[in-house]
Coordinates of C-alpha atoms and ligand atoms in Angstrom, one line a residue:
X214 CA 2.0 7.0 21.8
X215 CA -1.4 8.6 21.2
X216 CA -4.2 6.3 22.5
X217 CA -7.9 7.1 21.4
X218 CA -11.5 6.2 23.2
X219 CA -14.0 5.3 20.0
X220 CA -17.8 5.5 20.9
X221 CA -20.6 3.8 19.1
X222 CA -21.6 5.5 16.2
X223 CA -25.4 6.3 14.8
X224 CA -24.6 7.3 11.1
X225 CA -22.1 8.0 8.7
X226 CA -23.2 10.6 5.8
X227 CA -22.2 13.3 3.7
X228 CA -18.7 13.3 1.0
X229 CA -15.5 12.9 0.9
X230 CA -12.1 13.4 -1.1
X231 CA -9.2 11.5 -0.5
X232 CA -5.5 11.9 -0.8
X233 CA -3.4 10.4 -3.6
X234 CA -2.8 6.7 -4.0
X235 CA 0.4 6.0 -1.4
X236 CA 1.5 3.0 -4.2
X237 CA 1.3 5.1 -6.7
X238 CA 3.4 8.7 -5.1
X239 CA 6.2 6.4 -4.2
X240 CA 6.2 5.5 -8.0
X241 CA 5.5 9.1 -9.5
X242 CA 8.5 10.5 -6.9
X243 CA 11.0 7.9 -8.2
X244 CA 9.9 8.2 -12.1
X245 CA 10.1 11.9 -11.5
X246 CA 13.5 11.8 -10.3
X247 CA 15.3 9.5 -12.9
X248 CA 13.5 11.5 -16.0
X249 CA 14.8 14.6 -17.5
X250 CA 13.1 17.7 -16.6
X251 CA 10.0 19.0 -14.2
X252 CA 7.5 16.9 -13.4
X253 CA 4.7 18.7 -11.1
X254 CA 2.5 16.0 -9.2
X255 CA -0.8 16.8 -7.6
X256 CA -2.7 14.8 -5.0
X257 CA 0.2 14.2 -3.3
X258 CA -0.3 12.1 -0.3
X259 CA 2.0 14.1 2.7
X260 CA 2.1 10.5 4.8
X261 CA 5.3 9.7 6.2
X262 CA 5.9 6.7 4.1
X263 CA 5.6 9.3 1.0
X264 CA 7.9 11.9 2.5
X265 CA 10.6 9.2 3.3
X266 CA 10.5 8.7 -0.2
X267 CA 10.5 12.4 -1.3
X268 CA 13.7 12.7 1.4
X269 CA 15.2 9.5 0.2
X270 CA 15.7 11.4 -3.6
X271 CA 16.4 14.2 -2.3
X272 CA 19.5 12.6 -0.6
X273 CA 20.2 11.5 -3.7
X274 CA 20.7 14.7 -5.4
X275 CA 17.1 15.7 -6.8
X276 CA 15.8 18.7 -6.4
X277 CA 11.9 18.1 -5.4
X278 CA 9.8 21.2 -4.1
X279 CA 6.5 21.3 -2.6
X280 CA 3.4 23.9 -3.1
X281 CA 0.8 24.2 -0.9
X282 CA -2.2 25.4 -2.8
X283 CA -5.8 26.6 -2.0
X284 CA -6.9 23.1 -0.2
X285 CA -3.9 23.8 2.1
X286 CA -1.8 21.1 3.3
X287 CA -4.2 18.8 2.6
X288 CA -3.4 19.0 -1.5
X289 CA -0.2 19.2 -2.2
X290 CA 1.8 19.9 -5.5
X291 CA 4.7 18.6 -5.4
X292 CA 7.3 19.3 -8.2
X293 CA 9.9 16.5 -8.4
X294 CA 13.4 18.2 -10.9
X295 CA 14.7 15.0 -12.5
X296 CA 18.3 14.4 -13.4
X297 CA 17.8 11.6 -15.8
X298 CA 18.3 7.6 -15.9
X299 CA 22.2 8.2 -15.0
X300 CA 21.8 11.6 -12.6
X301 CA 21.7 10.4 -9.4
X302 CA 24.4 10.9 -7.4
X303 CA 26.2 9.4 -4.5
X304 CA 24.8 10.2 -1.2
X305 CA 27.5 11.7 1.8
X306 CA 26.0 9.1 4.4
X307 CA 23.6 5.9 4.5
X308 CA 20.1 6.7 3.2
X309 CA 16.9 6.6 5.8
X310 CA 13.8 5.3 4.4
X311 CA 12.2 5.3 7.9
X312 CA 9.4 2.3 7.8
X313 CA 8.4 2.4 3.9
X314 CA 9.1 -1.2 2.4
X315 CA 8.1 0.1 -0.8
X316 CA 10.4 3.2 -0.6
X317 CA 13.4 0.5 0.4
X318 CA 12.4 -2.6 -1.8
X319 CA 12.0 0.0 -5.2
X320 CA 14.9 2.4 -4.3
X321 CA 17.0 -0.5 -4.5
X322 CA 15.5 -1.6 -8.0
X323 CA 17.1 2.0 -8.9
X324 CA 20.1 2.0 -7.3
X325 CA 21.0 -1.4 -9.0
X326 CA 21.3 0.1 -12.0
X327 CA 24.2 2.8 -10.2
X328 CA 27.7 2.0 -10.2
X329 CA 28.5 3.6 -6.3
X330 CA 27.4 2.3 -3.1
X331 CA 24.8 3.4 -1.0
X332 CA 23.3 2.0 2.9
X333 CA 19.6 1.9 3.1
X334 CA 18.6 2.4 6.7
X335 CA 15.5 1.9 8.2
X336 CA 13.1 2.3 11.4
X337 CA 12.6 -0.5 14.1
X338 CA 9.6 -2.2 12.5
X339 CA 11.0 -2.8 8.8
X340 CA 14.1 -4.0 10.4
X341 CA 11.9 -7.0 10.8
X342 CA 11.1 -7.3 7.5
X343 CA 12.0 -9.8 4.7
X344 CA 14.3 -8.1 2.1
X345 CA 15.2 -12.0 0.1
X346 CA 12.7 -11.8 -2.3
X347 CA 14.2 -8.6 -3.4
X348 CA 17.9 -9.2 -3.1
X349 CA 17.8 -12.5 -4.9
X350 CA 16.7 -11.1 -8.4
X351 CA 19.1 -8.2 -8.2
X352 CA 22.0 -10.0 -7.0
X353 CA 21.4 -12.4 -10.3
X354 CA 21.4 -9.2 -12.5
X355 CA 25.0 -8.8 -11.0
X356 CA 24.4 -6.0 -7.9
X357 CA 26.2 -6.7 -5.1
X358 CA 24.0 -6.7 -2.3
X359 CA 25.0 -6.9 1.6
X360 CA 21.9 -7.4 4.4
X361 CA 21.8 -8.2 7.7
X362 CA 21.2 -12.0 7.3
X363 CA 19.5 -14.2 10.0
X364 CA 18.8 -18.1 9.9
X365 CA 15.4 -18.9 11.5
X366 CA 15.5 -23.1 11.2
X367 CA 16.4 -24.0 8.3
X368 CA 15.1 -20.7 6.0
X369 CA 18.1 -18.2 5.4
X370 CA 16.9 -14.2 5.6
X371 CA 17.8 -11.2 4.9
X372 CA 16.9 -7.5 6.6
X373 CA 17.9 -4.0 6.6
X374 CA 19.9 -2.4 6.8
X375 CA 20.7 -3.0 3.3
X376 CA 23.9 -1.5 1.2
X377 CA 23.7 -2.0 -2.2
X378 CA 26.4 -1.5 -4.8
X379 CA 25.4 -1.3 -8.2
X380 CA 26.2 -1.0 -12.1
X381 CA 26.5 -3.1 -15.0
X382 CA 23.5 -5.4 -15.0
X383 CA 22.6 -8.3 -17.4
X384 CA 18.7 -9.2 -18.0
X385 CA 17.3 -12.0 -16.2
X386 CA 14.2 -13.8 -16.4
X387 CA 12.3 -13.6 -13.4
X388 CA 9.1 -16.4 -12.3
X389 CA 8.2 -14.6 -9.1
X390 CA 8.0 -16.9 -6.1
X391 CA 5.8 -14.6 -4.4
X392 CA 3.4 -12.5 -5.3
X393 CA 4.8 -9.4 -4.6
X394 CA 4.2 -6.2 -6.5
X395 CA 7.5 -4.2 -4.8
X396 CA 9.8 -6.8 -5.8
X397 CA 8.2 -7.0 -9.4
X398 CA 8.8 -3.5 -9.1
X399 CA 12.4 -3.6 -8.0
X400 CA 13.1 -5.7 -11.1
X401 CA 11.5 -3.5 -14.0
X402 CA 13.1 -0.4 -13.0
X403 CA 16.5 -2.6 -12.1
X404 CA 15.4 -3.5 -16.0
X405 CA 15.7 0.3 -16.8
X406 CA 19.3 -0.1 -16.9
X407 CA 20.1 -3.0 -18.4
X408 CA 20.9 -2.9 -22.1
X409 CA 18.1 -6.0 -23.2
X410 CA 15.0 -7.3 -22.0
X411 CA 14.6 -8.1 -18.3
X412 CA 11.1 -10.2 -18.2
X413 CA 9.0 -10.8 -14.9
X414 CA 6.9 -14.0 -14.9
X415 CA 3.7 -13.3 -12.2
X416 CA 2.1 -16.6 -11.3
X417 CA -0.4 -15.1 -9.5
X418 CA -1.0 -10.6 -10.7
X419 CA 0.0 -7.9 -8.4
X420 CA -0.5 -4.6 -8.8
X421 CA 0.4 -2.9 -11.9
X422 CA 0.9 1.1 -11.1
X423 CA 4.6 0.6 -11.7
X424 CA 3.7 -0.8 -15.5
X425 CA 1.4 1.9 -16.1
X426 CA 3.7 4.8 -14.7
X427 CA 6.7 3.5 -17.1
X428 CA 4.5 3.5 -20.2
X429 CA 3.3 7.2 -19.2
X430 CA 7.6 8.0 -19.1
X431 CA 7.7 6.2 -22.3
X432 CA 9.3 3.1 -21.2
X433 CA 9.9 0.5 -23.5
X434 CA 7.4 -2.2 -21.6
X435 CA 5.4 -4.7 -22.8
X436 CA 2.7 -7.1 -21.4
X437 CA 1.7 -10.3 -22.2
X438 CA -0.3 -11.9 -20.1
X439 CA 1.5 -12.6 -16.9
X440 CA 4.6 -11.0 -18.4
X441 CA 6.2 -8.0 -18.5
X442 CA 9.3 -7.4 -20.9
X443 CA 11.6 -3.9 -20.6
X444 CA 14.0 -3.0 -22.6
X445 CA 16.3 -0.6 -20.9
X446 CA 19.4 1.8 -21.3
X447 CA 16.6 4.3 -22.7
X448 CA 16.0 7.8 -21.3
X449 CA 12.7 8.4 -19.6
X450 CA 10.5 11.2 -21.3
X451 CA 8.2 12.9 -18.3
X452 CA 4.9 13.6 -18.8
X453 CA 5.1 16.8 -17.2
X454 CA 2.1 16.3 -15.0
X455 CA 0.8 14.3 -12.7
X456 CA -2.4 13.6 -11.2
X457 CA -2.8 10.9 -8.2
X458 CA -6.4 9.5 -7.9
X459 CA -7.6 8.8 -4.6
X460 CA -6.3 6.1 -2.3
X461 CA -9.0 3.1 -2.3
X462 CA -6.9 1.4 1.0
X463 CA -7.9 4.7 2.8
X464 CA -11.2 4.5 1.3
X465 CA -11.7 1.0 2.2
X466 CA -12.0 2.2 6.2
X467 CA -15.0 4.3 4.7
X468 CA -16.8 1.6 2.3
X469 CA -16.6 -0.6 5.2
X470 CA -18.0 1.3 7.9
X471 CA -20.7 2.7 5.8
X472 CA -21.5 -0.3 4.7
X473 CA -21.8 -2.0 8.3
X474 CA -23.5 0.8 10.4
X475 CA -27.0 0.4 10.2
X476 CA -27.9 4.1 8.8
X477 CA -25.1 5.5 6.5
X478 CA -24.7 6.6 2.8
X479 CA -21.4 8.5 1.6
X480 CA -20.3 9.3 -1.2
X481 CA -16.2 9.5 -2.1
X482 CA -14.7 10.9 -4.8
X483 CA -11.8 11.1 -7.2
X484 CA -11.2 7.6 -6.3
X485 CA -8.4 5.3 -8.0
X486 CA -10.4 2.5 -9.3
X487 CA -6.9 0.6 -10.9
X488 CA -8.7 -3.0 -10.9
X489 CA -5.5 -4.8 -9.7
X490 CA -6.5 -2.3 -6.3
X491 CA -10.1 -3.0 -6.1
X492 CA -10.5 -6.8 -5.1
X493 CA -12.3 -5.3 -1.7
X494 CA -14.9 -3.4 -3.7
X495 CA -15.5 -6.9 -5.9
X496 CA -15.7 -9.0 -2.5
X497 CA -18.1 -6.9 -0.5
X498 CA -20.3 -6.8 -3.4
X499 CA -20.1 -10.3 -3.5
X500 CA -20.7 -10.1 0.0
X501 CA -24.2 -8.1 -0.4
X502 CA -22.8 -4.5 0.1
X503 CA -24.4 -2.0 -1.9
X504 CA -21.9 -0.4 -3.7
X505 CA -22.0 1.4 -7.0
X506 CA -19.7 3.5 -9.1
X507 CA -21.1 6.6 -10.1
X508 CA -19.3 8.3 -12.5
X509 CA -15.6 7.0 -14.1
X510 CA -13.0 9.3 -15.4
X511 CA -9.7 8.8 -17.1
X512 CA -7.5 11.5 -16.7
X513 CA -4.3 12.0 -19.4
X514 CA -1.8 12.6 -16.8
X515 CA -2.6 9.8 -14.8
X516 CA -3.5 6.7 -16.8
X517 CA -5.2 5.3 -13.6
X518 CA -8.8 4.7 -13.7
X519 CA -10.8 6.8 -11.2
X520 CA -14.5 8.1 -10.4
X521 CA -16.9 8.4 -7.9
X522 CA -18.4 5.9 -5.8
X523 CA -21.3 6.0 -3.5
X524 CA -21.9 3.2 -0.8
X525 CA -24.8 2.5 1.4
X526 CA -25.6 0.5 4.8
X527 CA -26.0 -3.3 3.5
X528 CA -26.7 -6.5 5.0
X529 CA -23.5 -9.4 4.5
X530 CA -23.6 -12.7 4.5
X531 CA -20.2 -14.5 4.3
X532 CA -17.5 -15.5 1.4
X533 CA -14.8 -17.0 0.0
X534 CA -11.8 -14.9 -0.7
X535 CA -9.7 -17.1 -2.9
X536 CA -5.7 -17.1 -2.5
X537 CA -5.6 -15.4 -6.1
X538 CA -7.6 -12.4 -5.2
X539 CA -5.7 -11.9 -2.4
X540 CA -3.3 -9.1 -4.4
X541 CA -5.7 -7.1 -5.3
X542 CA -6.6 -6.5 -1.2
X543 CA -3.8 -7.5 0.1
X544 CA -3.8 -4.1 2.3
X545 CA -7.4 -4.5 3.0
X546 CA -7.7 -7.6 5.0
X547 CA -7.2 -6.2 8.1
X548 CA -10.7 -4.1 7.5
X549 CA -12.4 -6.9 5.4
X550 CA -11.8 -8.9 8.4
X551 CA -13.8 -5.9 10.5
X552 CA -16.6 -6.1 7.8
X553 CA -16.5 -10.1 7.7
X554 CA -17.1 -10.2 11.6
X555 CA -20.5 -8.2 11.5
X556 CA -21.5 -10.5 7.5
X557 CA -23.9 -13.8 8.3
X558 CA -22.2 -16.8 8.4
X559 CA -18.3 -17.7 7.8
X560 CA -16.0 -15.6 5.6
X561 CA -12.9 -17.5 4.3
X562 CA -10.0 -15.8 3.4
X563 CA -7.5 -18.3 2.0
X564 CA -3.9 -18.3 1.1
X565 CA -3.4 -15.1 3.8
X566 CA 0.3 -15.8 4.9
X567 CA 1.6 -12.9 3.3
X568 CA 0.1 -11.1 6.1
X569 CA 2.3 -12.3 8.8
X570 CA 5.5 -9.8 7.2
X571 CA 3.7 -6.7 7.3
X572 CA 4.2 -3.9 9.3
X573 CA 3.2 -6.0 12.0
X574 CA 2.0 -9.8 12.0
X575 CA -1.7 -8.9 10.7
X576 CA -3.1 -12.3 11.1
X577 CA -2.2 -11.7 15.0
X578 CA -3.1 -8.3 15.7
X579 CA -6.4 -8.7 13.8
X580 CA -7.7 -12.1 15.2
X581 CA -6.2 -11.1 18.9
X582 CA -8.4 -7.7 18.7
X583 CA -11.5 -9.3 16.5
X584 CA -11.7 -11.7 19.4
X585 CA -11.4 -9.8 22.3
X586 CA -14.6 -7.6 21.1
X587 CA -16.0 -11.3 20.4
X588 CA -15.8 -12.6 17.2
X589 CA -14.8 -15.9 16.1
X590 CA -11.8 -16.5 14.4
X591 CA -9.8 -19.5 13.5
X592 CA -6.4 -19.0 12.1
X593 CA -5.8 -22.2 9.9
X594 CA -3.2 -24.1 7.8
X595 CA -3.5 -23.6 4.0
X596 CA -1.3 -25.7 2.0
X597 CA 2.4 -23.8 2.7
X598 CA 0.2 -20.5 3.7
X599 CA -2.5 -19.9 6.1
X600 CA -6.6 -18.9 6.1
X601 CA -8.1 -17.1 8.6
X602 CA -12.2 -18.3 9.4
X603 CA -14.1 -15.5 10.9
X604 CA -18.0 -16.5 12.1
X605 CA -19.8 -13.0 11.7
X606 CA -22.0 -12.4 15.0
X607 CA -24.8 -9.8 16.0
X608 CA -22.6 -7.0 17.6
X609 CA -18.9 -6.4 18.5
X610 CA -18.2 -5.4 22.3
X611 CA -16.4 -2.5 22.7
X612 CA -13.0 -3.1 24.8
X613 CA -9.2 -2.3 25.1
X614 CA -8.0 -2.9 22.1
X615 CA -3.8 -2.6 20.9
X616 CA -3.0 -1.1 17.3
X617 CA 0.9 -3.2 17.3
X618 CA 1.7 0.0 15.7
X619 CA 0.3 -0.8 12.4
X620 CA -1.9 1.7 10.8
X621 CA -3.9 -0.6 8.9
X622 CA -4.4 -2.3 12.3
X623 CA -5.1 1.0 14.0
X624 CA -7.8 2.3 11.8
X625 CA -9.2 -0.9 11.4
X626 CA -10.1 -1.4 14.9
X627 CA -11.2 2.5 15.1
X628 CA -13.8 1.0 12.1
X629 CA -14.9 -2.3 14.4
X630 CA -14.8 0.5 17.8
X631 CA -17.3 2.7 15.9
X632 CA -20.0 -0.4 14.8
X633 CA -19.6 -1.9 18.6
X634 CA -21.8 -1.8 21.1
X635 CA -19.7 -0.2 24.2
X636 CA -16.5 1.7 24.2
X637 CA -13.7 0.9 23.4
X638 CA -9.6 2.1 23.7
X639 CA -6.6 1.6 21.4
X640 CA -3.9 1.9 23.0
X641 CA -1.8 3.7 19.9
X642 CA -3.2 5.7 16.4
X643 CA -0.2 7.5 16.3
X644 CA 0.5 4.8 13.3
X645 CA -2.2 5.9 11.1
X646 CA -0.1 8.8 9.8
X647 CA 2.1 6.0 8.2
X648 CA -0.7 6.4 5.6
X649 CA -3.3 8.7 6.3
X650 CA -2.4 11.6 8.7
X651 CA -6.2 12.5 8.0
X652 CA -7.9 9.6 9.0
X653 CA -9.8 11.0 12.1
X654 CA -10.5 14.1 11.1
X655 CA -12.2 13.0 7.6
X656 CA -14.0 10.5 9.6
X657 CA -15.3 12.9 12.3
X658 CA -16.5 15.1 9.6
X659 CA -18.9 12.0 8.5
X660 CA -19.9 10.3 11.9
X661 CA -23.2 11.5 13.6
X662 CA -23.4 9.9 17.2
X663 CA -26.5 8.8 19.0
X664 CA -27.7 12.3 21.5
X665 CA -26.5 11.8 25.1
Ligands
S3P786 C1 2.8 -2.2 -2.3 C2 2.7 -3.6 -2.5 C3 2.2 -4.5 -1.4 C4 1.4 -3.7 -0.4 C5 2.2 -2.5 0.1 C6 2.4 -1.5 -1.1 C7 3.4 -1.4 -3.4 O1 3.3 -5.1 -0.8 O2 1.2 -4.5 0.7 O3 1.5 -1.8 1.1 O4 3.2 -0.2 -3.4 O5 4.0 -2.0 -4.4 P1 4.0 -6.5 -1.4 O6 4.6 -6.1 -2.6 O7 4.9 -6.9 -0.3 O8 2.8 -7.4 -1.5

């Protein structure tokens, strides 16, 4: 446990690069691995939920190296030696994928297609987390899945840890009954072993990294509208290199404290501008912030939209955040909620019950802590999900705050600390490095406090 004191900041100023995109390393790591040949990828993020994923393959038989360059640790290269659709090979004892849902929920799309079983295990907080929505799909492609299963009421669960045998699969047609870009994810690389088309139906869009990733290995994948086709039982070509744009959820802790201290311009660059990512950059402009992209840059060896954006101190006034844009920030609620506290008038964000199986609950830890520093915030009923009302007000007051061990939480509340008036304390940061191991320090570099 690692507590921190946050004082009122003045400004925020000055530039700022940003690891690679956590979404899209796990994805590069596990493409990587199940091509043929070398595939060197730079920006790595070195987070823990990346390096469970990294340690995870490497269990699995794939040789993946790193190289620390001139930026230090800070940029890695990371050169991932992949064996191929079929050169995984059984691991000697059960798998641990420490917290990383993704790591778990995808792995398991790969490890379908592997005729040998394997036991996921996991740390204490995704113990608590849904694995259903993934184990449904692949057990109807013909895996045989065992989970630790719960009933809560009447609704049937599943959690880690998970051991999965796998081989032979037939394709399925998948309507997704959440909107869940892992589990979509799960399914098309499942798809990579299936000899036919495996199709996933998205009612509402997720995130498409995974999509783009298996059209830079060649994949056979198609898109229509909301769905995607892949044909499987090909090889995977790599692309040799590749880069990782900037993280825009660890950006989002920047835009939003630039944009709510009264005297701050920054500037970040490199930054992954993927629109299924960006739905907090499209509802804080709606929202009055003075954003602006300065320059935009498509990169070969990345197919992921970046460039450079530059964001100023703004005034807000308050929004609707509809249940469909809710994908595209799903990971940035917990800081839109920050920014939504210090906007005029209500913010809405509708259709939020997804929020309750993350790392932690978000919809607690983020209306327990935005009202202790006194906002108002009504958690609401929303058809069979849930909206959170926040009322913006003048100033937060600083106080004792508690990160539930989420870093989302955690550097959220570092954001709110920073704008109050007063100090405050989180109790645990430790967290953070789940994502961004350099979140203080990058911040620091930017903040100018009021003289003593
Ligand atoms: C992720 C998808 C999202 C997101 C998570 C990363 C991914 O989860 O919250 O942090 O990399 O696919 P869901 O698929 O559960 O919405």
């Amino acid at each position: 446990m690692k507590s921190l004191r946050v004082e009122p900041a003045l400004r925020l100023e000055g530039e700022i690069t940003l690891l690679g995109d956590k979404s899209i390393a796990h994805r590069s790591i596990i493409l990587s691995a199940i091509s043929k040949g070398k595939t060197v990828i730079r920006n790595f993020p070195a987070n823990k939920d990346c390096i469970y994923t990294v340690k995870a393959f490497r269990k699995l038989g794939i040789r993946i190296t790193q190289k620390f360059k001139t930026q230090a640790a800070r940029c890695p290269a990371i050169t991932v030696f992949g064996k191929g659709l079929y050169g995984l090979k059984k691991p000697k004892s059960p798998v641990f994928v420490g917290d990383s849902a993704t790591t778990l929920r995808l792995i398991l799309g790969v490890l379908a297609g592997r005729a040998f079983r394997v036991k996921l295990i996991t740390g204490r907080s995704l113990l608590q987390r849904p694995m259903r929505r993934v184990t449904i799909p692949l057990i109807s492609m013909g895996v045989e899945i065992k989970a630790r299963h719960k009933n809560q009421g009447l609704k049937a669960e599943d959690y880690p840890p998970v051991t999965i045998s796998g081989g032979n699969l037939k394709p399925i047609t998948y309507r997704m009954p959440v909107a869940s870009a892992q589990v979509k994810s799960a399914i098309l690389l499942a798809g990579l072993y299936v000899k036919g088309n495996t199709k996933v139906i998205e009612q509402i869009k997720t995130r498409d990294h995974t999509e783009r990733m298996l059209k830079l290995f060649k994949a056979d994948i198609k898109l229509v509208e909301n769905t995607i086709v892949i044909k499987g039982n090909k090889e995977l070509a790599s692309p040799k290199r590749i880069y990782i744009p900037g993280d825009v959820s660890s950006a989002s802790f920047f835009i939003v404290l630039a944009t709510i201290l009264p005297k701050a311009k920054i500037l970040i660059k490199n930054l992954g501008l993927n629109p299924s990512r960006t739905g907090i950059i499209k509802v804080l402009k709606r929202m009055g912030a003075k954003i602006r992209v300065s320059s935009t840059e498509h990169r070969a060896s990345s197919i992921e939209p970046m460039g450079d954006l530059i964001v100023r101190s703004s005034s807000l006034k308050g929004t609707v955040i509809r249940k469909n844009e809710v994908p595209s920030l799903i990971d940035e609620l917990p800081i839109l909620m920050v920014a939504a506290s210090q906007a005029k008038a209500k913010t809405i964000f509708e259709g939020v019950g997804e929020l309750r199986v993350k790392e932690t609950d978000r919809i607690r830890s983020m209306s327990e802590n935005l009202k202790k520093m006194g906002a108002i915030v009504k958690v609401l009923k929303d058809g069979n999900s849930e909206k959170v009302v926040i009322e913006g007000v003048k100033k937060l007051k600083g106080c004792r705050l508690q990160s539930f061990g989420d870093h989302r939480t955690a550097m959220s509340m570092v954001v709110a600390g920073l704008a109050a008036e007063g100090k405050t304390l989180i109790d645990d940061v430790s967290c953070i490095n789940k994502s961004f191991p350099d979140f203080l320090s990058q911040l620091e570099a930017l903040m100018i406090y009021p003289p003593r």
